[in-house]
């Protein structure tokens, strides 16, 4: 059996086309959705992500500003800028690209963002709302995965779901969303004892572990839905320099029922859901 491929690129494009009318309607009311993206330092991968976020906004008629600081910046300067953005009526969403340099207190920075502008959904208030099953902003990557389930007709209620990865950005919010959808959820990590014993029971397998080709075909239950959140750059071998997910795609494709590719799977959905959250923030402010 060869798995059906869940095309994140096509779904992302379809959703973004649909956003344009909402952006226009907001702009006509003087509430053009605006996203501010703060980058501290010059990590090449973060620079690409931030540029794609800003360009994604501009392509659908939104406002976006990129604010870049040297890696050695005093955290107080960034906190003061966040306070100014909290009060800026042209800005509906504020995102601080993670990770931050070591001298930053990440929790302090995330807590400084006004909860109603926290389009990443990382503020403790928004994490709490999600945990209670009443989300205000859903973190973008797991939100994108949920849209992929919806589009692909995957019914989650009663299913065995296994998430590999326990990060605040993906693993934990993904698990909460699956719990809220009625799945039976196990959260594993790269050091879980008998990991394959867990994953082989999964009707839904989400890999967010950050290790290239970590999930092999023998870890996948036949017919499972396999979601690959990983974005790894291969270091050596004939494919050096190429992007690769956390899943051995070629092998797992022969076992899974549905599977996401890398690139062209979850990646394009993440920025799309950031746009969705920013539009939702603007709509809330406009009373729509
Ligand atoms: N770094 C990696 N993924 C993300 C994300 O979704 N949001 C932010 N702010 N930083 C990230």
Tab-separated table of C-alpha atoms and ligand atoms in Angstrom:
chain	number	residue	atom	x	y	z
A	1	UNK	CA	0.000	0.000	0.000
A	2	UNK	CA	1.266	3.454	-0.841
A	3	UNK	CA	0.048	6.256	1.371
A	4	UNK	CA	-2.012	9.193	0.168
A	5	UNK	CA	0.098	12.351	0.406
A	6	UNK	CA	-1.381	15.230	2.396
A	7	UNK	CA	-0.383	18.274	0.339
A	8	UNK	CA	0.254	21.101	2.808
A	9	UNK	CA	1.452	23.455	0.105
A	10	UNK	CA	-1.829	23.246	-1.818
A	11	UNK	CA	-3.973	23.526	1.317
A	12	UNK	CA	-1.931	26.507	2.521
A	13	UNK	CA	-2.435	28.253	-0.818
A	14	UNK	CA	-6.172	27.550	-0.806
A	15	UNK	CA	-6.520	28.975	2.722
A	16	UNK	CA	-4.397	32.053	1.927
A	17	UNK	CA	-6.566	32.858	-1.103
A	18	UNK	CA	-9.587	32.701	1.198
A	19	UNK	CA	-7.968	35.129	3.667
A	20	UNK	CA	-7.741	37.950	1.110
A	21	UNK	CA	-11.420	38.903	1.321
A	22	UNK	CA	-11.269	39.008	5.137
A	23	UNK	CA	-8.181	41.237	5.003
A	24	UNK	CA	-9.917	43.564	2.518
A	25	UNK	CA	-13.041	43.777	4.685
A	26	UNK	CA	-10.911	44.661	7.722
A	27	UNK	CA	-8.884	47.242	5.764
A	28	UNK	CA	-12.148	48.871	4.637
A	29	UNK	CA	-13.038	49.336	8.333
A	30	UNK	CA	-9.626	50.879	9.067
A	31	UNK	CA	-8.363	47.682	10.743
A	32	UNK	CA	-5.894	46.280	8.199
A	33	UNK	CA	-4.394	43.296	10.073
A	34	UNK	CA	-0.811	44.008	11.150
A	35	UNK	CA	1.867	41.607	12.370
A	36	UNK	CA	5.134	42.617	14.045
A	37	UNK	CA	7.906	40.022	13.994
A	38	UNK	CA	10.897	40.450	16.313
A	39	UNK	CA	14.141	38.630	15.561
A	40	UNK	CA	17.104	38.744	17.956
A	41	UNK	CA	20.386	37.633	16.417
A	42	UNK	CA	21.328	36.362	12.973
A	43	UNK	CA	20.528	32.634	12.995
A	44	UNK	CA	20.187	31.810	9.268
A	45	UNK	CA	17.174	29.477	9.706
A	46	UNK	CA	15.350	32.041	11.882
A	47	UNK	CA	16.098	34.745	9.302
A	48	UNK	CA	14.421	32.621	6.591
A	49	UNK	CA	11.375	31.885	8.799
A	50	UNK	CA	10.961	35.559	9.717
A	51	UNK	CA	11.282	36.714	6.101
A	52	UNK	CA	8.676	34.141	5.024
A	53	UNK	CA	6.299	35.312	7.774
A	54	UNK	CA	6.593	38.957	6.736
A	55	UNK	CA	6.265	38.160	3.013
A	56	UNK	CA	3.277	35.894	3.722
A	57	UNK	CA	1.499	38.870	5.302
A	58	UNK	CA	2.340	41.290	2.505
A	59	UNK	CA	1.198	38.815	-0.203
A	60	UNK	CA	-2.387	38.892	1.093
A	61	UNK	CA	-2.565	42.634	1.705
A	62	UNK	CA	-1.731	42.655	5.421
A	63	UNK	CA	0.633	45.057	7.153
A	64	UNK	CA	3.837	43.586	8.581
A	65	UNK	CA	7.010	44.899	10.170
A	66	UNK	CA	10.221	43.090	10.921
A	67	UNK	CA	12.251	44.303	13.908
A	68	UNK	CA	15.792	42.932	14.129
A	69	UNK	CA	18.195	43.255	17.066
A	70	UNK	CA	21.823	42.285	17.491
A	71	UNK	CA	22.256	39.023	19.438
A	72	UNK	CA	23.884	40.948	22.324
A	73	UNK	CA	20.978	43.402	22.775
A	74	UNK	CA	19.866	44.275	26.325
A	75	UNK	CA	16.584	42.377	26.935
A	76	UNK	CA	15.110	45.586	28.428
A	77	UNK	CA	15.275	47.197	24.980
A	78	UNK	CA	13.263	44.330	23.467
A	79	UNK	CA	10.758	44.449	26.360
A	80	UNK	CA	10.302	48.199	25.825
A	81	UNK	CA	9.652	47.617	22.123
A	82	UNK	CA	7.076	44.929	22.932
A	83	UNK	CA	5.327	47.405	25.268
A	84	UNK	CA	5.206	49.946	22.411
A	85	UNK	CA	3.803	47.319	20.005
A	86	UNK	CA	1.189	46.321	22.608
A	87	UNK	CA	-0.076	49.916	22.447
A	88	UNK	CA	0.236	50.315	18.638
A	89	UNK	CA	-3.215	50.245	16.968
A	90	UNK	CA	-1.689	49.217	13.598
A	91	UNK	CA	-0.381	45.984	15.148
A	92	UNK	CA	-2.779	43.107	15.895
A	93	UNK	CA	-0.205	40.347	16.311
A	94	UNK	CA	3.266	40.252	17.886
A	95	UNK	CA	5.655	37.359	17.391
A	96	UNK	CA	9.111	36.980	18.942
A	97	UNK	CA	11.042	34.402	16.954
A	98	UNK	CA	12.411	31.615	19.165
A	99	UNK	CA	14.909	30.536	20.312
A	100	UNK	CA	16.239	33.709	21.949
A	101	UNK	CA	19.916	34.137	22.920
A	102	UNK	CA	20.907	32.597	26.257
A	103	UNK	CA	20.913	35.853	28.271
A	104	UNK	CA	17.151	36.258	27.664
A	105	UNK	CA	14.456	34.954	29.994
A	106	UNK	CA	12.095	33.512	27.374
A	107	UNK	CA	9.160	33.310	29.785
A	108	UNK	CA	9.535	36.977	30.684
A	109	UNK	CA	9.527	37.998	27.013
A	110	UNK	CA	6.475	35.883	26.136
A	111	UNK	CA	4.629	37.195	29.207
A	112	UNK	CA	5.296	40.787	28.069
A	113	UNK	CA	3.257	40.338	24.879
A	114	UNK	CA	-0.368	41.435	25.329
A	115	UNK	CA	-2.392	38.198	25.441
A	116	UNK	CA	-4.828	39.545	22.811
A	117	UNK	CA	-1.902	40.109	20.396
A	118	UNK	CA	-0.137	36.785	21.160
A	119	UNK	CA	-0.695	35.192	17.744
A	120	UNK	CA	1.809	32.424	18.554
A	121	UNK	CA	-0.411	31.337	21.451
A	122	UNK	CA	2.605	31.039	23.775
A	123	UNK	CA	1.456	33.426	26.547
A	124	UNK	CA	0.560	31.507	29.736
A	125	UNK	CA	-2.996	32.883	29.565
A	126	UNK	CA	-3.452	31.482	26.052
A	127	UNK	CA	-1.784	28.168	26.907
A	128	UNK	CA	-4.201	27.895	29.844
A	129	UNK	CA	-7.199	28.655	27.638
A	130	UNK	CA	-6.115	25.919	25.210
A	131	UNK	CA	-5.609	23.451	28.085
A	132	UNK	CA	-9.149	24.220	29.270
A	133	UNK	CA	-10.502	23.472	25.787
A	134	UNK	CA	-11.451	27.074	25.114
A	135	UNK	CA	-8.577	28.385	22.952
A	136	UNK	CA	-8.122	32.026	21.962
A	137	UNK	CA	-4.982	31.553	19.813
A	138	UNK	CA	-3.853	28.067	18.827
A	139	UNK	CA	-0.064	27.732	18.298
A	140	UNK	CA	0.497	27.881	14.537
A	141	UNK	CA	2.159	24.539	13.783
A	142	UNK	CA	-0.310	22.298	15.650
A	143	UNK	CA	-3.167	24.493	14.357
A	144	UNK	CA	-1.932	23.753	10.822
A	145	UNK	CA	-1.805	20.032	11.578
A	146	UNK	CA	-5.405	20.122	12.811
A	147	UNK	CA	-6.451	21.846	9.554
A	148	UNK	CA	-4.719	19.055	7.629
A	149	UNK	CA	-6.691	16.425	9.574
A	150	UNK	CA	-9.899	18.329	8.856
A	151	UNK	CA	-9.153	18.673	5.141
A	152	UNK	CA	-8.119	15.007	4.841
A	153	UNK	CA	-11.246	13.714	6.570
A	154	UNK	CA	-9.349	12.297	9.551
A	155	UNK	CA	-11.760	11.731	12.440
A	156	UNK	CA	-9.790	11.922	15.679
A	157	UNK	CA	-12.406	10.856	18.228
A	158	UNK	CA	-11.480	7.557	19.867
A	159	UNK	CA	-8.241	7.203	17.890
A	160	UNK	CA	-4.854	6.321	19.374
A	161	UNK	CA	-2.588	9.322	18.810
A	162	UNK	CA	1.122	9.405	19.573
A	163	UNK	CA	3.116	12.633	19.560
A	164	UNK	CA	6.916	12.355	19.548
A	165	UNK	CA	8.220	15.593	21.032
A	166	UNK	CA	7.247	17.607	24.091
A	167	UNK	CA	8.158	21.176	23.145
A	168	UNK	CA	6.035	24.168	24.113
A	169	UNK	CA	5.888	25.143	20.415
A	170	UNK	CA	4.626	21.852	18.958
A	171	UNK	CA	4.486	18.725	21.131
A	172	UNK	CA	2.524	20.000	24.128
A	173	UNK	CA	-0.073	22.104	22.261
A	174	UNK	CA	-0.454	19.294	19.672
A	175	UNK	CA	-1.237	16.855	22.479
A	176	UNK	CA	-3.802	19.263	23.984
A	177	UNK	CA	-5.555	19.716	20.636
A	178	UNK	CA	-5.720	15.950	20.096
A	179	UNK	CA	-7.067	15.472	23.643
A	180	UNK	CA	-9.691	18.173	23.019
A	181	UNK	CA	-10.672	16.352	19.802
A	182	UNK	CA	-11.322	13.129	21.711
A	183	UNK	CA	-8.212	11.141	20.785
A	184	UNK	CA	-6.356	8.912	23.259
A	185	UNK	CA	-3.011	10.665	23.432
A	186	UNK	CA	0.491	9.502	24.359
A	187	UNK	CA	3.334	12.026	24.398
A	188	UNK	CA	6.740	10.445	23.803
A	189	UNK	CA	10.213	11.851	23.293
A	190	UNK	CA	13.439	10.640	21.721
A	191	UNK	CA	14.368	8.859	24.971
A	192	UNK	CA	11.052	7.085	25.586
A	193	UNK	CA	11.554	3.444	26.523
A	194	UNK	CA	10.237	1.096	23.806
A	195	UNK	CA	9.300	4.052	21.617
A	196	UNK	CA	8.408	1.786	18.691
A	197	UNK	CA	6.037	-0.145	20.971
A	198	UNK	CA	4.118	3.114	21.460
A	199	UNK	CA	4.266	4.347	17.871
A	200	UNK	CA	3.158	1.010	16.385
A	201	UNK	CA	-0.161	1.403	18.238
A	202	UNK	CA	-0.758	4.870	16.789
A	203	UNK	CA	-3.576	5.517	14.339
A	204	UNK	CA	-2.235	9.076	14.276
A	205	UNK	CA	1.528	9.638	14.578
A	206	UNK	CA	2.953	13.155	14.864
A	207	UNK	CA	6.745	13.432	14.729
A	208	UNK	CA	8.191	16.643	16.175
A	209	UNK	CA	11.504	15.481	17.526
A	210	UNK	CA	14.031	17.372	15.372
A	211	UNK	CA	16.042	14.363	14.188
A	212	UNK	CA	16.290	13.500	10.486
A	213	UNK	CA	14.548	10.238	9.463
A	214	UNK	CA	14.007	9.358	13.147
A	215	UNK	CA	10.744	7.508	12.401
A	216	UNK	CA	11.404	4.324	10.428
A	217	UNK	CA	8.849	2.151	8.630
A	218	UNK	CA	8.840	-0.505	11.379
A	219	UNK	CA	7.605	2.150	13.837
A	220	UNK	CA	4.448	2.843	11.813
A	221	UNK	CA	1.150	0.972	12.105
A	222	UNK	CA	-0.166	-0.053	8.672
A	223	UNK	CA	-2.707	2.524	7.501
A	224	UNK	CA	-1.721	5.172	10.088
A	225	UNK	CA	-1.833	8.909	9.433
A	226	UNK	CA	1.767	10.153	9.728
A	227	UNK	CA	2.425	13.862	10.252
A	228	UNK	CA	6.025	15.040	9.913
A	229	UNK	CA	6.726	18.327	11.669
A	230	UNK	CA	10.525	18.058	11.333
A	231	UNK	CA	12.624	20.379	9.203
A	232	UNK	CA	16.201	19.095	9.243
A	233	UNK	CA	19.005	19.927	6.872
A	234	UNK	CA	20.970	16.785	5.934
A	235	UNK	CA	24.641	17.164	6.861
A	236	UNK	CA	26.281	14.496	4.710
A	237	UNK	CA	25.645	11.750	2.174
A	238	UNK	CA	24.417	12.185	-1.413
A	239	UNK	CA	21.527	14.433	-0.262
A	240	UNK	CA	23.692	16.784	1.871
A	241	UNK	CA	22.129	20.235	2.135
A	242	UNK	CA	18.617	18.985	1.334
A	243	UNK	CA	15.683	19.400	3.721
A	244	UNK	CA	14.452	16.264	5.409
A	245	UNK	CA	11.741	15.600	7.984
A	246	UNK	CA	11.741	13.521	11.164
A	247	UNK	CA	10.193	10.656	9.183
A	248	UNK	CA	11.897	8.347	6.688
A	249	UNK	CA	9.370	9.357	4.049
A	250	UNK	CA	10.251	6.866	1.281
A	251	UNK	CA	10.021	3.881	3.622
A	252	UNK	CA	7.042	5.029	5.739
A	253	UNK	CA	5.030	5.937	2.641
A	254	UNK	CA	4.773	2.188	1.919
A	255	UNK	CA	3.164	1.504	5.317
A	256	UNK	CA	1.112	4.582	6.225
A	257	UNK	CA	-2.410	5.365	5.025
A	258	UNK	CA	-1.751	9.098	4.726
A	259	UNK	CA	1.511	11.000	5.144
A	260	UNK	CA	2.856	14.559	4.922
A	261	UNK	CA	5.987	15.272	2.848
A	262	UNK	CA	8.930	17.554	3.735
A	263	UNK	CA	9.102	20.069	2.200
A	264	UNK	CA	5.519	20.860	1.180
A	265	UNK	CA	3.720	19.407	4.208
A	266	UNK	CA	3.375	21.024	7.620
A	267	UNK	CA	5.854	23.860	6.903
A	268	UNK	CA	3.634	25.995	4.619
A	269	UNK	CA	0.694	25.466	6.992
A	270	UNK	CA	2.531	27.003	9.967
A	271	UNK	CA	2.835	30.459	8.411
A	272	UNK	CA	-0.688	30.182	7.009
A	273	UNK	CA	-2.105	29.688	10.507
A	274	UNK	CA	-0.031	32.627	11.771
A	275	UNK	CA	-1.806	34.741	9.158
A	276	UNK	CA	-5.128	33.224	10.296
A	277	UNK	CA	-4.425	34.092	13.943
A	278	UNK	CA	-3.458	37.666	13.058
A	279	UNK	CA	-6.631	38.108	10.986
A	280	UNK	CA	-8.678	36.640	13.855
A	281	UNK	CA	-7.034	39.120	16.267
A	282	UNK	CA	-7.963	42.021	13.978
A	283	UNK	CA	-11.521	40.716	13.544
A	284	UNK	CA	-11.944	40.483	17.318
A	285	UNK	CA	-10.717	44.052	17.711
A	286	UNK	CA	-13.113	45.179	14.978
A	287	UNK	CA	-15.970	43.358	16.715
A	288	UNK	CA	-16.496	40.940	13.779
B	1	LIG	N1	10.616	29.021	16.363
B	1	LIG	C1	10.280	27.860	15.753
B	1	LIG	N2	8.946	27.790	15.550
B	1	LIG	C2	8.435	28.942	16.046
B	1	LIG	C3	7.107	29.456	16.119
B	1	LIG	O1	6.119	28.832	15.708
B	1	LIG	N3	6.992	30.684	16.700
B	1	LIG	C4	8.053	31.376	17.175
B	1	LIG	N4	7.829	32.570	17.740
B	1	LIG	N5	9.297	30.920	17.129
B	1	LIG	C5	9.476	29.709	16.558
